[in-house]
XYZ file of C-alpha atoms in Angstrom:
63
model
C -28.313 -4.881 -2.924
C -25.482 -4.425 -1.204
C -23.823 -1.634 0.984
C -23.251 1.513 -1.217
C -19.994 3.901 -0.695
C -20.513 6.985 -2.515
C -22.275 6.955 -5.699
C -20.752 3.433 -6.865
C -20.596 -0.354 -5.404
C -17.985 -0.565 -2.068
C -14.771 -1.682 -3.475
C -12.634 -2.989 -0.329
C -9.134 -3.870 -0.884
C -8.138 -7.399 -0.591
C -6.246 -8.793 2.362
C -3.822 -10.372 0.527
C -2.966 -7.856 -1.338
C -2.451 -5.444 1.839
C -0.070 -7.823 3.422
C 1.560 -8.725 0.558
C 2.373 -4.242 0.536
C 3.533 -4.959 4.237
C 5.897 -8.091 3.868
C 7.500 -5.392 0.660
C 7.903 -2.849 2.957
C 8.814 -4.590 6.191
C 11.497 -6.108 3.232
C 12.764 -2.469 2.362
C 12.308 -1.772 5.824
C 14.952 -4.222 7.400
C 17.299 -2.742 10.099
C 19.808 -5.125 8.584
C 19.904 -2.826 5.897
C 22.056 -0.194 7.981
C 24.443 0.507 5.316
C 21.719 2.012 2.847
C 21.197 5.459 3.340
C 17.407 7.405 4.222
C 17.450 8.678 0.422
C 18.231 5.320 -1.345
C 15.861 3.674 1.147
C 12.785 6.354 0.327
C 13.617 6.069 -3.174
C 12.716 2.423 -3.308
C 9.315 2.584 -1.085
C 8.348 6.135 -2.632
C 6.930 4.114 -6.775
C 5.701 1.199 -4.351
C 3.600 3.449 -2.051
C 2.661 5.779 -5.020
C 1.968 3.100 -7.115
C -0.567 1.110 -4.428
C -2.193 4.647 -3.497
C -3.099 5.137 -7.088
C -4.714 1.788 -7.708
C -6.690 1.757 -4.489
C -7.522 5.025 -4.096
C -10.988 4.563 -4.011
C -11.211 1.652 -2.275
C -12.964 1.648 1.634
C -10.435 2.226 4.303
C -7.332 2.990 1.880
C -6.420 5.511 3.851
């Protein structure tokens, strides 16, 4: 039997998905996007990060 995490089996975030998220965030926060205000950048990033957090909230190392 595999390792357990809490009451259910231990579920980890796939490495490819984590890499995709990092790539997407880096693309949205490039240094060449100086003409975009911080508020606009945050409005673009918040739904992505919130969706990621909700989908993977019960995974190990989700923080």
